[in-house]
Amino acid sequence: MRVFLAWVLLSPLAVSAEPVALEFGRYLVKYPGLYSTWAYRADARDRVFNQNGREVDSAVPTFGNGVAFPEQSGHVQLEWHFPWFESEGLPFISSRTWTARATLGYSKSETEGPINTFIAANDLVEESSGFNNVELAFGPALMGGADWRTQTQTPFSLLLLFNLGIPSGERDPDAPNNTGSNVFSYGATLGTHARWQRLLFDAGLAHRRYTQNEEPAF
């Protein structure tokens, strides 16, 4: 189950007499300002697909059926859209808007099923709760952000984001699942948003890599 709530706090640029398009989309290039998206997720995490592509009624088949890692989490994403050095006339930089994102979260996860016998026998941890890793992103609007002062709609936009994950979340190496990790992540996302009449398309392609884990978990 996922519930998404969103509210918008516009920068001083948005209180001018110019038209403002209050439209939403993960990869939509928006009018300059600060946007905030709040999300809550409850996930049973009680099954996976094995190497043959078949669904298994266990989050960890090694310990048998019935193992689950139920998790509840809340996240807030702060997103800034802004022109950068607009009056300087810098090639590529000044002719478009830019996007910066920061995602913060808090989660609580538990363990259920036969795996708890192993956890108790080895004096490990059944529950983990705390802050998640901080996720940062920054990049240009390749398309859709050139005429932000006059456009009232953005029927198509193309957004490039460079991502960085900071291992600031809570982590216990004796827990089978954690709210944070101890490795940095980095990569890039290419996202597109398109709309035609009542049809809407919002999708992204992302690549992410991780640094070496110096302290393997459970």
PDB file of C-alpha atoms in Angstrom:
ATOM      1  CA  MET A   1       0.000   0.000   0.000  1.00  0.00           C
ATOM      2  CA  ARG A   2       1.366   3.402  -0.944  1.00  0.00           C
ATOM      3  CA  VAL A   3      -0.158   6.735  -0.075  1.00  0.00           C
ATOM      4  CA  PHE A   4       1.255   9.872  -1.647  1.00  0.00           C
ATOM      5  CA  LEU A   5       0.561  13.401  -0.462  1.00  0.00           C
ATOM      6  CA  ALA A   6       2.093  16.485  -2.009  1.00  0.00           C
ATOM      7  CA  TRP A   7       2.263  20.157  -1.206  1.00  0.00           C
ATOM      8  CA  VAL A   8       4.023  22.997  -2.957  1.00  0.00           C
ATOM      9  CA  LEU A   9       5.956  25.953  -1.590  1.00  0.00           C
ATOM     10  CA  LEU A  10       6.841  28.317  -4.421  1.00  0.00           C
ATOM     11  CA  SER A  11       9.884  30.539  -4.425  1.00  0.00           C
ATOM     12  CA  PRO A  12       9.610  34.351  -4.784  1.00  0.00           C
ATOM     13  CA  LEU A  13       9.930  33.888  -8.550  1.00  0.00           C
ATOM     14  CA  ALA A  14       6.544  32.220  -8.610  1.00  0.00           C
ATOM     15  CA  VAL A  15       4.620  35.102  -7.080  1.00  0.00           C
ATOM     16  CA  SER A  16       5.146  37.351 -10.081  1.00  0.00           C
ATOM     17  CA  ALA A  17       2.435  38.144 -12.582  1.00  0.00           C
ATOM     18  CA  GLU A  18       3.728  35.486 -14.965  1.00  0.00           C
ATOM     19  CA  PRO A  19       1.665  32.302 -15.484  1.00  0.00           C
ATOM     20  CA  VAL A  20       2.445  29.364 -13.231  1.00  0.00           C
ATOM     21  CA  ALA A  21       1.736  25.758 -14.203  1.00  0.00           C
ATOM     22  CA  LEU A  22       1.127  23.645 -11.092  1.00  0.00           C
ATOM     23  CA  GLU A  23       1.489  20.191 -12.614  1.00  0.00           C
ATOM     24  CA  PHE A  24       3.053  17.143 -11.043  1.00  0.00           C
ATOM     25  CA  GLY A  25       5.173  14.295 -12.327  1.00  0.00           C
ATOM     26  CA  ARG A  26       8.347  12.583 -11.183  1.00  0.00           C
ATOM     27  CA  TYR A  27      10.242  13.690 -14.296  1.00  0.00           C
ATOM     28  CA  LEU A  28       8.232  16.768 -15.174  1.00  0.00           C
ATOM     29  CA  VAL A  29      10.265  19.960 -15.487  1.00  0.00           C
ATOM     30  CA  LYS A  30       8.372  22.347 -13.214  1.00  0.00           C
ATOM     31  CA  TYR A  31       8.129  26.087 -12.737  1.00  0.00           C
ATOM     32  CA  PRO A  32      11.054  27.344 -10.583  1.00  0.00           C
ATOM     33  CA  GLY A  33      10.351  26.862  -6.894  1.00  0.00           C
ATOM     34  CA  LEU A  34      10.538  24.385  -4.034  1.00  0.00           C
ATOM     35  CA  TYR A  35       8.301  21.304  -4.205  1.00  0.00           C
ATOM     36  CA  SER A  36       7.789  18.704  -1.496  1.00  0.00           C
ATOM     37  CA  THR A  37       6.384  15.203  -1.862  1.00  0.00           C
ATOM     38  CA  TRP A  38       5.470  13.065   1.159  1.00  0.00           C
ATOM     39  CA  ALA A  39       5.036   9.303   0.931  1.00  0.00           C
ATOM     40  CA  TYR A  40       4.123   6.461   3.282  1.00  0.00           C
ATOM     41  CA  ARG A  41       4.647   2.786   2.436  1.00  0.00           C
ATOM     42  CA  ALA A  42       3.654  -0.440   4.190  1.00  0.00           C
ATOM     43  CA  ASP A  43       5.200  -3.503   2.556  1.00  0.00           C
ATOM     44  CA  ALA A  44       4.780  -7.101   3.783  1.00  0.00           C
ATOM     45  CA  ARG A  45       8.014  -8.191   2.039  1.00  0.00           C
ATOM     46  CA  ASP A  46       6.956 -11.806   2.406  1.00  0.00           C
ATOM     47  CA  ARG A  47       7.885 -13.346  -0.943  1.00  0.00           C
ATOM     48  CA  VAL A  48      10.486 -13.223  -3.704  1.00  0.00           C
ATOM     49  CA  PHE A  49      11.143 -14.705  -7.125  1.00  0.00           C
ATOM     50  CA  ASN A  50      13.783 -17.443  -7.307  1.00  0.00           C
ATOM     51  CA  GLN A  51      16.443 -17.959  -9.963  1.00  0.00           C
ATOM     52  CA  ASN A  52      13.878 -19.721 -12.177  1.00  0.00           C
ATOM     53  CA  GLY A  53      11.495 -16.771 -12.073  1.00  0.00           C
ATOM     54  CA  ARG A  54       8.974 -18.528  -9.837  1.00  0.00           C
ATOM     55  CA  GLU A  55       7.347 -16.831  -6.890  1.00  0.00           C
ATOM     56  CA  VAL A  56       8.379 -18.232  -3.489  1.00  0.00           C
ATOM     57  CA  ASP A  57       6.371 -17.692  -0.302  1.00  0.00           C
ATOM     58  CA  SER A  58       9.394 -16.535   1.660  1.00  0.00           C
ATOM     59  CA  ALA A  59      11.637 -13.489   1.755  1.00  0.00           C
ATOM     60  CA  VAL A  60      14.607 -15.808   2.459  1.00  0.00           C
ATOM     61  CA  PRO A  61      13.934 -19.280   0.967  1.00  0.00           C
ATOM     62  CA  THR A  62      17.054 -20.685   2.678  1.00  0.00           C
ATOM     63  CA  PHE A  63      15.170 -20.630   5.999  1.00  0.00           C
ATOM     64  CA  GLY A  64      11.982 -22.133   4.563  1.00  0.00           C
ATOM     65  CA  ASN A  65       8.557 -20.718   3.745  1.00  0.00           C
ATOM     66  CA  GLY A  66       6.902 -18.040   5.841  1.00  0.00           C
ATOM     67  CA  VAL A  67       9.875 -15.729   6.334  1.00  0.00           C
ATOM     68  CA  ALA A  68       8.870 -12.072   6.016  1.00  0.00           C
ATOM     69  CA  PHE A  69      10.498  -8.713   6.632  1.00  0.00           C
ATOM     70  CA  PRO A  70       7.483  -6.383   7.048  1.00  0.00           C
ATOM     71  CA  GLU A  71       8.430  -2.750   6.761  1.00  0.00           C
ATOM     72  CA  GLN A  72       6.733   0.583   7.330  1.00  0.00           C
ATOM     73  CA  SER A  73       8.419   3.699   6.043  1.00  0.00           C
ATOM     74  CA  GLY A  74       7.837   7.364   5.438  1.00  0.00           C
ATOM     75  CA  HIS A  75       9.759   9.580   3.052  1.00  0.00           C
ATOM     76  CA  VAL A  76       9.913  13.237   2.130  1.00  0.00           C
ATOM     77  CA  GLN A  77      11.429  14.461  -1.117  1.00  0.00           C
ATOM     78  CA  LEU A  78      12.466  18.094  -1.411  1.00  0.00           C
ATOM     79  CA  GLU A  79      12.839  19.198  -5.009  1.00  0.00           C
ATOM     80  CA  TRP A  80      14.121  22.537  -6.268  1.00  0.00           C
ATOM     81  CA  HIS A  81      13.670  23.742  -9.861  1.00  0.00           C
ATOM     82  CA  PHE A  82      15.634  26.874 -10.676  1.00  0.00           C
ATOM     83  CA  PRO A  83      17.417  28.790 -13.456  1.00  0.00           C
ATOM     84  CA  TRP A  84      21.180  28.858 -13.042  1.00  0.00           C
ATOM     85  CA  PHE A  85      23.332  31.856 -14.078  1.00  0.00           C
ATOM     86  CA  GLU A  86      20.451  32.937 -16.315  1.00  0.00           C
ATOM     87  CA  SER A  87      21.784  36.471 -16.853  1.00  0.00           C
ATOM     88  CA  GLU A  88      25.363  35.337 -17.547  1.00  0.00           C
ATOM     89  CA  GLY A  89      24.642  33.738 -20.913  1.00  0.00           C
ATOM     90  CA  LEU A  90      26.773  30.676 -20.205  1.00  0.00           C
ATOM     91  CA  PRO A  91      26.509  28.023 -22.940  1.00  0.00           C
ATOM     92  CA  PHE A  92      24.163  25.173 -21.994  1.00  0.00           C
ATOM     93  CA  ILE A  93      23.983  26.293 -18.324  1.00  0.00           C
ATOM     94  CA  SER A  94      22.023  29.557 -18.651  1.00  0.00           C
ATOM     95  CA  SER A  95      19.539  28.407 -21.291  1.00  0.00           C
ATOM     96  CA  ARG A  96      17.620  25.899 -19.166  1.00  0.00           C
ATOM     97  CA  THR A  97      16.329  25.175 -15.688  1.00  0.00           C
ATOM     98  CA  TRP A  98      18.063  22.833 -13.266  1.00  0.00           C
ATOM     99  CA  THR A  99      16.794  20.393 -10.657  1.00  0.00           C
ATOM    100  CA  ALA A 100      18.151  19.486  -7.223  1.00  0.00           C
ATOM    101  CA  ARG A 101      16.587  16.789  -5.024  1.00  0.00           C
ATOM    102  CA  ALA A 102      17.077  15.527  -1.496  1.00  0.00           C
ATOM    103  CA  THR A 103      15.179  12.484  -0.196  1.00  0.00           C
ATOM    104  CA  LEU A 104      14.952  11.747   3.517  1.00  0.00           C
ATOM    105  CA  GLY A 105      13.218   8.782   5.130  1.00  0.00           C
ATOM    106  CA  TYR A 106      12.522   6.842   8.299  1.00  0.00           C
ATOM    107  CA  SER A 107      11.679   3.121   8.385  1.00  0.00           C
ATOM    108  CA  LYS A 108      10.820   0.330  10.785  1.00  0.00           C
ATOM    109  CA  SER A 109      11.413  -3.268   9.734  1.00  0.00           C
ATOM    110  CA  GLU A 110      10.867  -6.584  11.544  1.00  0.00           C
ATOM    111  CA  THR A 111      11.446 -10.279  10.948  1.00  0.00           C
ATOM    112  CA  GLU A 112       8.819 -13.010  11.019  1.00  0.00           C
ATOM    113  CA  GLY A 113       8.901 -16.761  10.522  1.00  0.00           C
ATOM    114  CA  PRO A 114      11.476 -19.569  10.901  1.00  0.00           C
ATOM    115  CA  ILE A 115      14.419 -17.196  10.605  1.00  0.00           C
ATOM    116  CA  ASN A 116      13.682 -15.927  14.133  1.00  0.00           C
ATOM    117  CA  THR A 117      14.849 -19.262  15.568  1.00  0.00           C
ATOM    118  CA  PHE A 118      18.253 -18.717  13.996  1.00  0.00           C
ATOM    119  CA  ILE A 119      18.314 -15.094  15.173  1.00  0.00           C
ATOM    120  CA  ALA A 120      17.522 -16.056  18.783  1.00  0.00           C
ATOM    121  CA  ALA A 121      20.085 -18.885  18.808  1.00  0.00           C
ATOM    122  CA  ASN A 122      22.850 -16.532  17.677  1.00  0.00           C
ATOM    123  CA  ASP A 123      21.857 -13.544  19.819  1.00  0.00           C
ATOM    124  CA  LEU A 124      21.090 -11.381  16.786  1.00  0.00           C
ATOM    125  CA  VAL A 125      18.508  -8.624  16.245  1.00  0.00           C
ATOM    126  CA  GLU A 126      14.917  -9.165  15.056  1.00  0.00           C
ATOM    127  CA  GLU A 127      13.966  -5.532  14.529  1.00  0.00           C
ATOM    128  CA  SER A 128      15.555  -2.477  12.966  1.00  0.00           C
ATOM    129  CA  SER A 129      14.272   1.088  12.884  1.00  0.00           C
ATOM    130  CA  GLY A 130      15.790   4.460  12.099  1.00  0.00           C
ATOM    131  CA  PHE A 131      16.623   6.907   9.358  1.00  0.00           C
ATOM    132  CA  ASN A 132      17.339   5.813   5.810  1.00  0.00           C
ATOM    133  CA  ASN A 133      20.279   6.855   3.697  1.00  0.00           C
ATOM    134  CA  VAL A 134      20.093  10.396   2.327  1.00  0.00           C
ATOM    135  CA  GLU A 135      19.612  10.422  -1.442  1.00  0.00           C
ATOM    136  CA  LEU A 136      20.785  13.458  -3.438  1.00  0.00           C
ATOM    137  CA  ALA A 137      20.300  14.285  -7.123  1.00  0.00           C
ATOM    138  CA  PHE A 138      21.235  17.204  -9.362  1.00  0.00           C
ATOM    139  CA  GLY A 139      21.037  17.847 -13.083  1.00  0.00           C
ATOM    140  CA  PRO A 140      19.740  19.870 -16.053  1.00  0.00           C
ATOM    141  CA  ALA A 141      16.489  19.894 -17.950  1.00  0.00           C
ATOM    142  CA  LEU A 142      17.626  18.719 -21.375  1.00  0.00           C
ATOM    143  CA  MET A 143      14.201  19.582 -22.800  1.00  0.00           C
ATOM    144  CA  GLY A 144      11.197  21.417 -21.409  1.00  0.00           C
ATOM    145  CA  GLY A 145      12.865  24.110 -19.303  1.00  0.00           C
ATOM    146  CA  ALA A 146      13.997  26.701 -21.845  1.00  0.00           C
ATOM    147  CA  ASP A 147      10.864  28.933 -21.875  1.00  0.00           C
ATOM    148  CA  TRP A 148       9.840  28.630 -18.236  1.00  0.00           C
ATOM    149  CA  ARG A 149       8.912  32.332 -17.937  1.00  0.00           C
ATOM    150  CA  THR A 150       6.156  32.167 -20.552  1.00  0.00           C
ATOM    151  CA  GLN A 151       5.018  28.557 -20.900  1.00  0.00           C
ATOM    152  CA  THR A 152       1.830  27.532 -19.107  1.00  0.00           C
ATOM    153  CA  GLN A 153       2.192  23.801 -19.812  1.00  0.00           C
ATOM    154  CA  THR A 154       5.043  21.391 -20.372  1.00  0.00           C
ATOM    155  CA  PRO A 155       3.802  18.691 -22.765  1.00  0.00           C
ATOM    156  CA  PHE A 156       7.243  17.059 -22.948  1.00  0.00           C
ATOM    157  CA  SER A 157      10.315  17.218 -20.754  1.00  0.00           C
ATOM    158  CA  LEU A 158      13.594  15.328 -20.534  1.00  0.00           C
ATOM    159  CA  LEU A 159      15.492  15.424 -17.265  1.00  0.00           C
ATOM    160  CA  LEU A 160      19.051  14.245 -16.532  1.00  0.00           C
ATOM    161  CA  LEU A 161      19.974  13.691 -12.885  1.00  0.00           C
ATOM    162  CA  PHE A 162      23.266  12.644 -11.312  1.00  0.00           C
ATOM    163  CA  ASN A 163      22.604  10.694  -8.107  1.00  0.00           C
ATOM    164  CA  LEU A 164      24.537  10.244  -4.876  1.00  0.00           C
ATOM    165  CA  GLY A 165      23.510   8.056  -1.934  1.00  0.00           C
ATOM    166  CA  ILE A 166      25.072   8.921   1.430  1.00  0.00           C
ATOM    167  CA  PRO A 167      25.294   6.052   3.998  1.00  0.00           C
ATOM    168  CA  SER A 168      23.802   8.064   6.847  1.00  0.00           C
ATOM    169  CA  GLY A 169      21.022   5.597   7.734  1.00  0.00           C
ATOM    170  CA  GLU A 170      20.767   3.400  10.812  1.00  0.00           C
ATOM    171  CA  ARG A 171      22.503   0.041  10.407  1.00  0.00           C
ATOM    172  CA  ASP A 172      23.163  -2.902  12.698  1.00  0.00           C
ATOM    173  CA  PRO A 173      25.348  -5.682  11.249  1.00  0.00           C
ATOM    174  CA  ASP A 174      23.526  -8.177  13.510  1.00  0.00           C
ATOM    175  CA  ALA A 175      20.125  -7.445  11.921  1.00  0.00           C
ATOM    176  CA  PRO A 176      18.910  -9.343   8.829  1.00  0.00           C
ATOM    177  CA  ASN A 177      17.479  -6.153   7.326  1.00  0.00           C
ATOM    178  CA  ASN A 178      18.341  -2.533   7.973  1.00  0.00           C
ATOM    179  CA  THR A 179      16.965   0.930   7.327  1.00  0.00           C
ATOM    180  CA  GLY A 180      20.353   2.152   6.092  1.00  0.00           C
ATOM    181  CA  SER A 181      23.556   0.787   4.594  1.00  0.00           C
ATOM    182  CA  ASN A 182      27.263   1.412   5.028  1.00  0.00           C
ATOM    183  CA  VAL A 183      28.118   2.046   1.372  1.00  0.00           C
ATOM    184  CA  PHE A 184      27.948   5.060  -0.908  1.00  0.00           C
ATOM    185  CA  SER A 185      26.017   4.796  -4.159  1.00  0.00           C
ATOM    186  CA  TYR A 186      26.317   6.872  -7.316  1.00  0.00           C
ATOM    187  CA  GLY A 187      24.849   6.925 -10.786  1.00  0.00           C
ATOM    188  CA  ALA A 188      22.587   8.780 -13.184  1.00  0.00           C
ATOM    189  CA  THR A 189      18.923   8.892 -14.177  1.00  0.00           C
ATOM    190  CA  LEU A 190      17.380   9.914 -17.493  1.00  0.00           C
ATOM    191  CA  GLY A 191      13.692  10.647 -17.035  1.00  0.00           C
ATOM    192  CA  THR A 192      11.014  11.732 -19.466  1.00  0.00           C
ATOM    193  CA  HIS A 193       7.538  13.106 -18.958  1.00  0.00           C
ATOM    194  CA  ALA A 194       5.018  13.468 -21.776  1.00  0.00           C
ATOM    195  CA  ARG A 195       1.334  14.245 -21.926  1.00  0.00           C
ATOM    196  CA  TRP A 196      -1.139  14.405 -24.781  1.00  0.00           C
ATOM    197  CA  GLN A 197      -4.729  15.364 -24.029  1.00  0.00           C
ATOM    198  CA  ARG A 198      -5.636  12.979 -21.162  1.00  0.00           C
ATOM    199  CA  LEU A 199      -2.773  10.573 -21.701  1.00  0.00           C
ATOM    200  CA  LEU A 200       0.301  10.842 -19.471  1.00  0.00           C
ATOM    201  CA  PHE A 201       3.656   9.081 -19.647  1.00  0.00           C
ATOM    202  CA  ASP A 202       6.276   9.394 -16.891  1.00  0.00           C
ATOM    203  CA  ALA A 203       9.241   7.002 -16.866  1.00  0.00           C
ATOM    204  CA  GLY A 204      12.951   6.949 -16.136  1.00  0.00           C
ATOM    205  CA  LEU A 205      16.018   4.852 -16.855  1.00  0.00           C
ATOM    206  CA  ALA A 206      18.595   4.715 -14.050  1.00  0.00           C
ATOM    207  CA  HIS A 207      22.008   3.185 -13.459  1.00  0.00           C
ATOM    208  CA  ARG A 208      23.526   2.908  -9.985  1.00  0.00           C
ATOM    209  CA  ARG A 209      26.787   1.552  -8.621  1.00  0.00           C
ATOM    210  CA  TYR A 210      27.919   0.946  -5.040  1.00  0.00           C
ATOM    211  CA  THR A 211      31.224   1.295  -3.273  1.00  0.00           C
ATOM    212  CA  GLN A 212      32.823  -1.711  -1.575  1.00  0.00           C
ATOM    213  CA  ASN A 213      31.083  -2.957   1.584  1.00  0.00           C
ATOM    214  CA  GLU A 214      33.781  -2.980   4.271  1.00  0.00           C
ATOM    215  CA  GLU A 215      31.478  -4.551   6.883  1.00  0.00           C
ATOM    216  CA  PRO A 216      29.130  -7.174   5.443  1.00  0.00           C
ATOM    217  CA  ALA A 217      25.813  -7.484   7.225  1.00  0.00           C
ATOM    218  CA  PHE A 218      23.905 -10.505   8.576  1.00  0.00           C
TER     219      PHE A 218
END
